[in-house]
Amino acid sequence: MKKLKTLLLAIAICFQVNAQKNIPHLAKNGNATQLMVDNKPFLMIAGEVHNSSASTVEYMKPLFPKLKKMNLNSVFVTLAWEQFEPKEGTYDYTLVNAIIKNAKENNLKVCLLWFASWKNGESSYTPMWVKKDTKRFFRVKTKEGKKIETMSPFCEATKKADTKAFAALMKHIKEVDTDQTVILMQPQNEVGMFQDIDYNDISLELFEKEVPKTLMDYLKKNKKNLETYITKAWSKNKYKTKGTWKEIFGDTPEAKTFFTTWQYATYINNVAKAGRAEYNLPMMVNSWIVQKPEDLPGVYPNGGPVSRVIDIWKAAAPDIDIQSPDIYLENFKEIVAMYHREDNPLLVPESTSEVGRAFYAFGEHDAICYSPFGIEDAADNFLFTKSYEVLTEVQHLIKKYQGTGNMVGILKEGNETFRDVFMGDYKVKVMYEKPNEPSFGIIIQEDNNEFIVIGMNMSIYFTSEVKKNIGYIGQALEGRFENEIWVTTRMMNGDETYHNSRLRVFGRTFKTENEIVKETKKEGEPDAYSPATKKIITTPGIYKVFTYMR
């Protein structure tokens, strides 16, 4: 018996050591950067819960089964510094343990959001012992000399305390999360200050000093590929490579925002680096994005990883893997294009429950993740939950074709009526059908004349790009994937394809019957009931198309 116990202990230790060797990480596959979990690509079909939803064990427990029923495979969950370290140096692991336990029981992966020094440009999640000690943990100072509640990114004491707590958190996660439920970390949330610069003496003194060599080296090396916002500011002083912030970028709002951004980014990189030293999980940061092109820094949180200053973040924060946009604006396609770069894979940690955005992000931009905020509010959204079910059904294809150039995402925005895409020898024209209903999907070219189409409310035409050839649909199949194996449920022809002139992407339809409505009755008459009319709900479908040239 003793030998058996020793053997079992040795096996358990080996299993734990091996698991830690294969921790989640980012890897380049083709032209796409993918999140690897258990050394396999993992697509985060996700959602972020409300800020306070995981603030107690009691409140969070019923939430996770609900999220699983909504067809999520991962969830963004908040852990507040004020609850993790209620007394300085004393850590409370209750909530992080509960998050991991509840997620694991419901087969959900977790991105843990570390709400610490900043959240939405404010500092309300710092512990009381930090809030009360305004001398040790000093605040941002306004131009008028007022010290506000936001922690200053120039305060070394706050940075050290935050860093120490985050490192303790990461050490604990490594020890208890042997099944790797936590796959991603986000230190801080939508950082920045609502003013042009911190008017504390230490900040103003540093602003008069030389721009750090690390930043200038990065700008020189990447001069041809820098964001226009940076290039334009730098060019005004003829691309000087040595000098103060004002000497290089002028006495301008841009100089102040580059300086402020550098400070936030180096602060948060310090936190992330200490955490990764304990447990080397991927790290990302999110941004309260610029709302209007004419907005000056400070209208939005100045210093955060907005698209204008991604290059500053890349130079200052090498331990942050991804800068991500929180997107609530209508121009989703334009915004994701700003953040998807060769050195910055697309990850959308907050957005709306307009589920077509997920299909577009995964299909068009090889996204790692799509995650609506306040996800529990979409529990009764039938289109959303069924669309996530379809994404789950086809995720093996999405992961396979990311980075190959053989997949595109489709999303109707505003008054758009069509989109033309070119795939191999074919021009694929996508026409959006019912104008008041969502049109979205993914098109994958599996072979020269074979396509998979996922989506709804579209008609798709396949025409030849080869001179003197005519492209046409040979067969159109509607179906599903069961354990990644295709099952045909209908061969479409005749009226359903207008004799194979186009693929009509009807989507899957569900008939729901409303509650029986009690009719108004006259006094003395017996109760009379009539069934309500049936309502048809459309959700994305899956199609195989075989084309030919003649």
Coordinates of C-alpha atoms in Angstrom, one line a residue:
M1 CA 0.0 0.0 0.0
K2 CA 2.8 2.4 0.8
K3 CA 4.5 1.7 -2.5
L4 CA 1.2 2.4 -4.3
K5 CA 0.7 5.7 -2.5
T6 CA 4.3 6.7 -3.4
L7 CA 3.7 5.7 -7.1
L8 CA 0.4 7.7 -7.2
L9 CA 2.1 10.7 -5.7
A10 CA 4.9 10.5 -8.2
I11 CA 2.4 10.3 -11.1
A12 CA 0.5 13.3 -9.7
I13 CA 3.7 15.3 -9.5
C14 CA 4.7 14.4 -13.0
F15 CA 1.2 15.3 -14.3
Q16 CA 1.4 18.7 -12.6
V17 CA 4.9 19.4 -13.9
N18 CA 3.9 18.4 -17.4
A19 CA 0.8 20.6 -17.3
Q20 CA 2.9 23.6 -16.3
K21 CA 5.2 23.0 -19.2
N22 CA 2.3 23.2 -21.6
I23 CA 0.8 26.4 -20.2
P24 CA -1.4 28.6 -22.5
H25 CA 0.7 30.7 -24.9
L26 CA 0.5 32.5 -28.2
A27 CA 1.9 30.9 -31.3
K28 CA 2.2 31.9 -35.0
N29 CA 0.3 29.6 -37.3
G30 CA 0.6 30.7 -40.9
N31 CA -0.2 34.5 -40.9
A32 CA -2.3 34.2 -37.8
T33 CA -1.4 34.4 -34.1
Q34 CA -3.4 31.9 -32.1
L35 CA -4.0 31.2 -28.4
M36 CA -2.7 27.7 -27.7
V37 CA -4.3 25.7 -24.8
D38 CA -3.1 22.2 -24.2
N39 CA -0.9 22.9 -27.2
K40 CA -3.9 23.2 -29.5
P41 CA -5.4 26.4 -31.0
F42 CA -8.2 27.7 -28.8
L43 CA -10.9 30.1 -30.1
M44 CA -12.4 32.1 -27.3
I45 CA -16.2 32.1 -27.9
A46 CA -16.6 34.3 -24.9
G47 CA -18.4 36.9 -22.9
E48 CA -17.5 39.3 -20.0
V49 CA -19.7 39.4 -17.0
H50 CA -20.7 42.6 -15.3
N51 CA -18.1 44.2 -13.0
S52 CA -19.7 43.0 -9.7
S53 CA -21.0 39.6 -10.8
A54 CA -18.0 37.7 -9.3
S55 CA -17.8 39.9 -6.2
T56 CA -19.1 37.2 -3.9
V57 CA -19.2 33.4 -4.1
E58 CA -23.0 33.4 -3.6
Y59 CA -23.6 35.7 -6.5
M60 CA -21.3 34.1 -9.0
K61 CA -22.3 30.5 -8.5
P62 CA -25.6 30.4 -10.5
L63 CA -24.0 32.5 -13.2
F64 CA -21.6 30.0 -14.6
P65 CA -24.2 27.3 -15.6
K66 CA -26.1 30.1 -17.3
L67 CA -23.1 31.0 -19.4
K68 CA -22.5 27.4 -20.4
K69 CA -26.1 27.1 -21.6
M70 CA -25.4 30.2 -23.7
N71 CA -22.7 28.2 -25.6
L72 CA -19.7 30.1 -24.3
N73 CA -16.4 28.2 -23.9
S74 CA -14.7 31.0 -22.0
V75 CA -15.5 34.0 -19.8
F76 CA -13.9 37.3 -18.7
V77 CA -14.2 37.7 -14.9
T78 CA -13.2 40.5 -12.6
L79 CA -11.0 40.1 -9.5
A80 CA -10.6 43.3 -7.5
W81 CA -7.4 44.2 -5.7
E82 CA -9.5 45.6 -2.8
Q83 CA -10.9 42.1 -2.2
F84 CA -7.8 40.2 -2.9
E85 CA -5.6 42.2 -0.5
P86 CA -8.0 43.8 2.1
K87 CA -5.1 44.3 4.4
E88 CA -1.6 45.1 3.2
G89 CA 0.3 41.8 2.8
T90 CA -2.7 39.7 3.6
Y91 CA -4.2 37.9 0.6
D92 CA -7.6 36.4 0.4
Y93 CA -7.9 33.6 -2.2
T94 CA -11.6 32.9 -1.7
L95 CA -12.8 34.6 -4.9
V96 CA -10.1 33.5 -7.3
N97 CA -10.6 29.9 -6.0
A98 CA -14.3 30.1 -6.5
I99 CA -13.9 31.6 -10.0
I100 CA -11.6 28.7 -11.0
K101 CA -13.8 26.1 -9.4
N102 CA -17.1 27.3 -10.9
A103 CA -15.6 27.8 -14.4
K104 CA -14.0 24.3 -14.3
E105 CA -17.3 22.7 -13.2
N106 CA -19.0 24.2 -16.2
N107 CA -16.1 23.5 -18.7
L108 CA -15.3 27.2 -19.2
K109 CA -11.9 28.8 -19.6
V110 CA -11.2 32.1 -17.9
C111 CA -9.5 35.4 -18.6
L112 CA -9.0 37.0 -15.2
L113 CA -9.4 40.8 -15.1
W114 CA -7.2 42.4 -12.5
F115 CA -9.0 45.5 -11.4
A116 CA -6.3 47.2 -9.4
S117 CA -4.7 50.6 -9.8
W118 CA -7.2 51.6 -12.6
K119 CA -10.5 50.7 -14.1
N120 CA -12.1 53.0 -16.7
G121 CA -9.5 55.7 -15.9
E122 CA -10.5 55.7 -12.2
S123 CA -9.1 54.0 -9.1
S124 CA -12.2 52.7 -7.2
Y125 CA -10.9 49.1 -7.0
T126 CA -7.8 49.9 -4.9
P127 CA -7.9 48.6 -1.3
M128 CA -9.0 50.9 1.5
W129 CA -5.5 51.0 2.9
V130 CA -4.4 52.5 -0.4
K131 CA -7.3 54.9 -0.8
K132 CA -6.8 56.4 2.7
D133 CA -3.0 56.9 2.5
T134 CA -2.9 59.8 0.0
K135 CA 0.6 60.8 0.9
R136 CA 2.2 57.4 0.2
F137 CA -0.1 56.6 -2.7
F138 CA -0.5 60.0 -4.3
R139 CA -3.1 60.9 -6.9
V140 CA -3.2 62.6 -10.3
K141 CA -3.1 66.4 -10.0
T142 CA -5.1 68.7 -12.2
K143 CA -3.9 71.9 -13.9
E144 CA -5.7 73.8 -11.2
G145 CA -3.7 71.9 -8.5
K146 CA -6.5 69.6 -7.3
K147 CA -5.6 66.0 -6.5
I148 CA -8.3 63.8 -7.8
E149 CA -9.2 60.2 -6.8
T150 CA -7.2 58.6 -9.7
M151 CA -3.9 57.0 -8.7
S152 CA -0.9 58.7 -10.4
P153 CA 1.0 56.4 -12.8
F154 CA 4.1 58.3 -11.5
C155 CA 3.7 56.9 -8.0
E156 CA 6.3 54.3 -7.3
A157 CA 4.6 53.1 -4.1
T158 CA 1.4 52.3 -5.8
K159 CA 3.2 50.5 -8.6
K160 CA 5.2 48.4 -6.1
A161 CA 2.1 47.5 -4.1
D162 CA 0.1 46.6 -7.2
T163 CA 2.9 44.6 -8.7
K164 CA 3.5 42.7 -5.4
A165 CA -0.2 41.7 -5.2
F166 CA -0.4 40.7 -8.8
A167 CA 2.7 38.5 -8.5
A168 CA 1.1 36.8 -5.4
L169 CA -2.1 36.2 -7.4
M170 CA -0.2 34.7 -10.3
K171 CA 1.8 32.5 -8.0
H172 CA -1.4 31.2 -6.4
I173 CA -3.0 30.5 -9.8
K174 CA -0.1 28.4 -10.8
E175 CA -0.3 26.4 -7.6
V176 CA -4.0 25.7 -7.7
D177 CA -5.1 25.8 -11.3
T178 CA -3.5 22.5 -12.4
D179 CA -6.1 22.1 -15.2
Q180 CA -5.3 25.5 -16.6
T181 CA -8.8 26.9 -16.4
V182 CA -7.2 30.4 -16.4
I183 CA -5.8 30.9 -19.9
L184 CA -5.3 34.7 -20.1
M185 CA -4.7 37.7 -17.9
Q186 CA -5.7 41.3 -18.1
P187 CA -3.8 43.6 -15.7
Q188 CA -5.9 46.8 -15.1
N189 CA -8.8 47.9 -17.2
E190 CA -9.3 50.8 -19.7
V191 CA -6.5 52.9 -18.1
G192 CA -5.7 56.5 -18.6
M193 CA -6.5 60.0 -17.2
F194 CA -9.2 62.4 -18.2
Q195 CA -6.7 65.3 -18.7
D196 CA -3.7 66.1 -20.9
I197 CA -1.0 65.4 -18.4
D198 CA -0.5 64.7 -14.7
Y199 CA 0.5 68.1 -13.1
N200 CA 2.4 66.5 -10.1
D201 CA 5.9 67.9 -9.8
I202 CA 7.5 64.5 -10.6
S203 CA 5.5 64.3 -13.8
L204 CA 6.3 67.8 -15.0
E205 CA 10.0 67.3 -14.2
L206 CA 10.2 64.0 -16.3
F207 CA 8.4 65.7 -19.1
E208 CA 11.3 68.1 -19.5
K209 CA 13.8 65.3 -19.7
E210 CA 14.9 63.3 -22.8
V211 CA 12.6 60.8 -24.4
P212 CA 13.8 57.3 -23.3
K213 CA 16.3 55.7 -25.7
T214 CA 14.1 52.5 -25.8
L215 CA 11.3 54.5 -27.4
M216 CA 13.5 56.3 -29.9
D217 CA 15.1 53.1 -30.9
Y218 CA 11.7 51.6 -31.6
L219 CA 10.5 54.6 -33.5
K220 CA 13.6 54.6 -35.7
K221 CA 13.4 50.9 -36.4
N222 CA 9.7 50.9 -37.2
K223 CA 9.6 54.3 -38.9
K224 CA 7.9 53.1 -42.1
N225 CA 5.1 51.2 -40.2
L226 CA 4.3 53.6 -37.4
E227 CA 0.7 54.7 -36.8
T228 CA 0.0 58.0 -38.7
Y229 CA -0.8 59.8 -35.5
I230 CA 2.7 59.3 -34.3
T231 CA 4.5 59.9 -37.6
K232 CA 2.6 63.1 -38.2
A233 CA 3.7 64.5 -34.7
W234 CA 7.3 63.3 -35.1
S235 CA 7.6 64.8 -38.6
K236 CA 6.9 68.3 -37.4
N237 CA 10.3 68.5 -35.9
K238 CA 12.0 66.7 -38.8
Y239 CA 12.1 63.3 -37.1
K240 CA 14.6 64.3 -34.5
T241 CA 16.1 61.3 -32.7
K242 CA 17.4 62.9 -29.5
G243 CA 15.9 65.5 -27.2
T244 CA 13.1 66.1 -24.7
W245 CA 9.5 65.3 -25.4
K246 CA 8.8 68.8 -26.5
E247 CA 12.0 69.0 -28.7
I248 CA 11.0 65.8 -30.6
F249 CA 7.2 66.1 -30.7
G250 CA 6.7 69.8 -30.1
D251 CA 4.8 71.6 -27.3
T252 CA 1.7 69.8 -28.4
P253 CA -1.1 67.6 -27.0
E254 CA 0.6 64.7 -28.9
A255 CA 3.8 65.2 -26.9
K256 CA 1.9 65.1 -23.7
T257 CA -0.1 62.0 -24.6
F258 CA 3.1 60.1 -25.8
F259 CA 4.7 61.0 -22.5
T260 CA 1.7 59.9 -20.4
T261 CA 1.2 56.8 -22.5
W262 CA 4.8 55.8 -21.9
Q263 CA 4.3 56.1 -18.2
Y264 CA 1.1 54.0 -18.0
A265 CA 2.6 51.4 -20.3
T266 CA 5.9 51.0 -18.3
Y267 CA 3.9 50.9 -15.1
I268 CA 1.6 48.1 -16.3
N269 CA 4.5 46.3 -18.0
N270 CA 6.2 46.2 -14.5
V271 CA 3.0 44.6 -13.1
A272 CA 2.7 42.1 -15.9
K273 CA 6.4 41.2 -15.9
A274 CA 6.3 40.3 -12.2
G275 CA 3.2 38.2 -12.7
R276 CA 4.8 36.3 -15.6
A277 CA 7.9 35.6 -13.5
E278 CA 5.5 33.6 -11.3
Y279 CA 3.3 32.1 -14.0
N280 CA 3.9 32.9 -17.6
L281 CA 0.4 33.3 -18.9
P282 CA -0.4 35.5 -21.9
M283 CA -1.2 39.1 -21.0
M284 CA -3.5 41.6 -22.7
V285 CA -4.7 45.1 -22.0
N286 CA -7.9 46.8 -23.2
S287 CA -8.7 50.3 -24.2
W288 CA -11.5 52.8 -24.0
I289 CA -11.1 53.7 -27.6
V290 CA -11.2 57.2 -29.2
Q291 CA -14.8 58.0 -29.9
K292 CA -14.4 60.7 -32.5
P293 CA -11.3 61.4 -34.8
E294 CA -11.2 65.0 -33.5
D295 CA -11.1 64.0 -29.8
L296 CA -8.1 65.2 -27.9
P297 CA -6.3 63.0 -25.4
G298 CA -8.2 63.4 -22.1
V299 CA -11.6 63.3 -23.7
Y300 CA -11.0 59.6 -23.7
P301 CA -8.6 58.2 -21.0
N302 CA -5.2 59.6 -22.0
G303 CA -2.5 57.0 -21.8
G304 CA -4.5 53.9 -22.6
P305 CA -3.6 51.6 -25.5
V306 CA -5.8 53.3 -28.1
S307 CA -4.9 52.7 -31.8
R308 CA -3.2 56.0 -32.0
V309 CA -0.5 55.0 -29.6
I310 CA -0.2 51.3 -30.0
D311 CA 3.4 51.8 -31.1
I312 CA 4.2 53.5 -27.8
W313 CA 2.8 50.5 -25.9
K314 CA 4.7 48.1 -28.0
A315 CA 8.0 49.9 -27.2
A316 CA 7.2 50.3 -23.5
A317 CA 5.4 47.1 -22.6
P318 CA 7.1 44.0 -24.1
D319 CA 5.5 41.8 -21.5
I320 CA 2.0 42.7 -22.8
D321 CA 1.1 40.5 -25.7
I322 CA -2.0 42.2 -27.1
Q323 CA -3.5 45.7 -27.1
S324 CA -7.3 45.3 -27.5
P325 CA -10.3 47.6 -28.3
D326 CA -13.5 47.7 -26.4
I327 CA -16.0 48.4 -29.2
Y328 CA -19.4 49.8 -28.7
L329 CA -19.4 52.2 -31.7
E330 CA -21.2 51.3 -34.9
N331 CA -18.1 51.3 -37.1
F332 CA -16.9 47.9 -35.9
K333 CA -15.2 46.8 -39.1
E334 CA -13.1 50.0 -39.3
I335 CA -12.1 49.8 -35.6
V336 CA -10.9 46.1 -35.7
A337 CA -8.8 46.9 -38.7
M338 CA -7.0 49.5 -36.7
Y339 CA -6.0 47.0 -34.0
H340 CA -5.3 43.9 -36.1
R341 CA -1.6 44.2 -37.0
E342 CA 1.2 41.8 -37.7
D343 CA 2.5 42.4 -34.2
N344 CA -0.9 42.6 -32.6
P345 CA -3.5 39.8 -33.1
L346 CA -7.2 40.9 -32.7
L347 CA -8.8 40.2 -29.4
V348 CA -12.2 41.9 -28.6
P349 CA -12.7 41.7 -24.8
E350 CA -15.7 44.0 -24.7
S351 CA -18.4 44.8 -27.3
T352 CA -22.1 44.5 -27.9
S353 CA -24.1 41.3 -28.2
E354 CA -24.5 41.9 -32.0
V355 CA -23.3 38.4 -32.7
G356 CA -22.5 39.1 -36.4
R357 CA -19.4 40.9 -35.0
A358 CA -18.1 37.7 -33.7
F359 CA -18.4 35.9 -37.1
Y360 CA -16.7 38.9 -38.8
A361 CA -13.8 39.1 -36.3
F362 CA -13.0 35.4 -36.4
G363 CA -13.4 35.1 -40.2
E364 CA -11.9 38.3 -41.5
H365 CA -9.3 39.1 -38.9
D366 CA -8.3 35.7 -37.5
A367 CA -9.4 36.9 -34.0
I368 CA -8.4 35.1 -30.9
C369 CA -11.6 36.1 -29.1
Y370 CA -14.9 37.9 -29.2
S371 CA -16.5 38.8 -25.9
P372 CA -19.6 41.0 -25.4
F373 CA -19.8 42.9 -22.1
G374 CA -22.5 42.1 -19.6
I375 CA -22.9 38.7 -21.2
E376 CA -25.5 37.5 -18.7
D377 CA -27.9 40.0 -20.1
A378 CA -28.0 38.1 -23.4
A379 CA -29.2 34.9 -21.8
D380 CA -32.6 35.3 -23.4
N381 CA -31.3 36.4 -26.8
F382 CA -32.2 33.4 -28.9
L383 CA -30.2 34.6 -32.0
F384 CA -27.1 35.2 -29.9
T385 CA -27.2 31.8 -28.1
K386 CA -27.9 29.9 -31.3
S387 CA -25.2 31.8 -33.2
Y388 CA -22.7 30.9 -30.5
E389 CA -23.8 27.3 -30.9
V390 CA -23.0 27.5 -34.6
L391 CA -19.6 29.0 -33.9
T392 CA -18.9 26.1 -31.6
E393 CA -20.0 23.7 -34.3
V394 CA -17.6 25.2 -36.9
Q395 CA -14.7 26.3 -34.7
H396 CA -12.5 23.5 -35.9
L397 CA -12.8 25.0 -39.4
I398 CA -12.1 28.5 -38.2
K399 CA -9.0 27.5 -36.3
K400 CA -7.8 25.4 -39.3
Y401 CA -8.2 28.2 -41.9
Q402 CA -7.1 31.2 -39.8
G403 CA -3.9 32.5 -41.2
T404 CA -4.3 30.8 -44.6
G405 CA -5.9 33.6 -46.6
N406 CA -8.7 31.2 -47.5
M407 CA -11.4 32.6 -45.1
V408 CA -13.3 35.9 -45.0
G409 CA -15.8 37.4 -42.6
I410 CA -19.0 39.0 -43.7
L411 CA -20.9 41.7 -41.8
K412 CA -23.5 44.2 -43.0
E413 CA -23.1 47.6 -41.4
G414 CA -25.3 50.6 -41.9
N415 CA -26.7 51.0 -45.4
E416 CA -24.4 48.5 -47.1
T417 CA -26.1 46.3 -49.7
F418 CA -23.3 44.0 -50.9
R419 CA -19.6 43.0 -50.6
D420 CA -17.3 41.5 -53.3
V421 CA -14.5 39.2 -52.2
F422 CA -12.0 37.4 -54.4
M423 CA -11.2 33.8 -53.5
G424 CA -9.0 31.8 -55.8
D425 CA -10.4 31.9 -59.4
Y426 CA -13.7 33.2 -58.2
K427 CA -15.3 36.6 -57.5
V428 CA -17.7 36.0 -54.7
K429 CA -20.5 38.6 -54.5
V430 CA -22.4 38.7 -51.3
M431 CA -25.8 40.4 -51.5
Y432 CA -27.5 41.3 -48.2
E433 CA -31.1 40.4 -48.3
K434 CA -33.8 41.6 -45.8
P435 CA -32.5 45.1 -45.0
N436 CA -33.9 45.2 -41.4
E437 CA -32.4 41.9 -40.3
P438 CA -28.8 41.0 -39.5
S439 CA -26.6 39.8 -42.4
F440 CA -23.4 38.1 -41.5
G441 CA -21.2 35.1 -41.9
I442 CA -18.0 33.4 -42.8
I443 CA -16.9 32.0 -46.2
I444 CA -14.1 29.4 -46.4
Q445 CA -12.5 28.1 -49.6
E446 CA -11.6 24.5 -48.8
D447 CA -10.5 23.7 -52.4
N448 CA -10.4 25.3 -55.8
N449 CA -14.1 24.6 -56.3
E450 CA -15.3 23.9 -52.8
F451 CA -16.6 26.4 -50.3
I452 CA -18.1 26.4 -46.8
V453 CA -20.6 29.2 -46.1
I454 CA -21.8 29.9 -42.5
G455 CA -24.3 32.7 -41.9
M456 CA -27.7 34.1 -42.6
N457 CA -29.7 36.6 -44.7
M458 CA -27.5 36.6 -47.7
S459 CA -27.4 35.6 -51.4
I460 CA -24.0 34.6 -52.8
Y461 CA -22.9 34.5 -56.4
F462 CA -19.8 32.7 -57.7
T463 CA -18.4 34.1 -60.9
S464 CA -15.1 33.4 -62.7
E465 CA -12.1 35.6 -62.6
V466 CA -10.5 33.6 -65.4
K467 CA -10.9 35.2 -68.8
K468 CA -13.4 33.4 -71.1
N469 CA -14.6 31.1 -68.3
I470 CA -17.9 31.2 -66.6
G471 CA -18.2 30.2 -62.9
Y472 CA -21.3 28.5 -61.7
I473 CA -22.7 26.5 -58.8
G474 CA -22.8 22.8 -59.3
Q475 CA -24.3 21.7 -56.0
A476 CA -25.4 23.5 -52.9
L477 CA -25.9 21.5 -49.7
E478 CA -27.4 22.6 -46.4
G479 CA -26.3 20.7 -43.3
R480 CA -24.4 20.6 -40.0
F481 CA -21.3 19.3 -38.4
E482 CA -21.5 16.5 -35.9
N483 CA -18.2 16.0 -34.1
E484 CA -16.5 17.8 -37.0
I485 CA -18.1 15.4 -39.6
W486 CA -20.3 16.9 -42.2
V487 CA -24.0 15.8 -42.3
T488 CA -26.2 16.9 -45.3
T489 CA -29.7 17.8 -44.3
R490 CA -30.9 19.1 -47.6
M491 CA -29.7 19.4 -51.2
M492 CA -30.8 22.8 -52.5
N493 CA -31.8 23.4 -56.1
G494 CA -34.7 24.9 -58.1
D495 CA -36.4 27.6 -56.2
E496 CA -34.0 27.4 -53.2
T497 CA -31.0 28.4 -55.4
Y498 CA -32.9 29.8 -58.4
H499 CA -31.5 26.9 -60.4
N500 CA -28.0 27.2 -58.9
S501 CA -27.5 30.8 -60.0
R502 CA -26.8 31.7 -56.4
L503 CA -26.5 30.3 -52.9
R504 CA -29.5 31.5 -50.9
V505 CA -28.2 31.6 -47.3
F506 CA -31.6 31.3 -45.5
G507 CA -30.1 30.3 -42.2
R508 CA -31.7 27.9 -39.7
T509 CA -35.3 28.7 -38.8
F510 CA -37.1 28.0 -35.6
K511 CA -40.8 28.3 -35.0
T512 CA -41.8 29.5 -31.6
E513 CA -45.3 29.8 -30.3
N514 CA -46.3 32.6 -28.0
E515 CA -48.3 32.1 -24.9
I516 CA -52.0 31.6 -25.5
V517 CA -53.7 34.9 -25.2
K518 CA -56.9 35.2 -23.4
E519 CA -59.4 37.1 -25.6
T520 CA -61.7 39.9 -24.3
K521 CA -65.1 38.4 -23.6
K522 CA -68.5 39.8 -22.9
E523 CA -70.0 39.4 -19.5
G524 CA -71.7 36.0 -19.1
E525 CA -69.9 34.4 -22.0
P526 CA -67.5 31.4 -21.3
D527 CA -63.8 32.0 -21.5
A528 CA -62.5 31.9 -25.0
Y529 CA -58.9 31.3 -26.0
S530 CA -57.1 31.5 -29.3
P531 CA -53.5 30.5 -30.1
A532 CA -51.1 33.3 -30.9
T533 CA -49.5 33.4 -34.3
K534 CA -46.3 31.5 -34.8
K535 CA -43.1 33.5 -35.1
I536 CA -40.2 32.4 -37.2
I537 CA -36.7 33.1 -35.8
T538 CA -33.8 32.9 -38.2
T539 CA -30.3 32.0 -37.0
P540 CA -27.1 31.2 -38.9
G541 CA -26.9 28.1 -41.1
I542 CA -24.1 26.0 -42.7
Y543 CA -23.7 25.3 -46.4
K544 CA -21.4 23.4 -48.7
V545 CA -21.0 24.8 -52.2
F546 CA -19.4 22.9 -55.1
T547 CA -18.6 25.2 -58.1
Y548 CA -17.3 24.6 -61.6
M549 CA -15.9 26.5 -64.6
R550 CA -17.2 26.2 -68.1

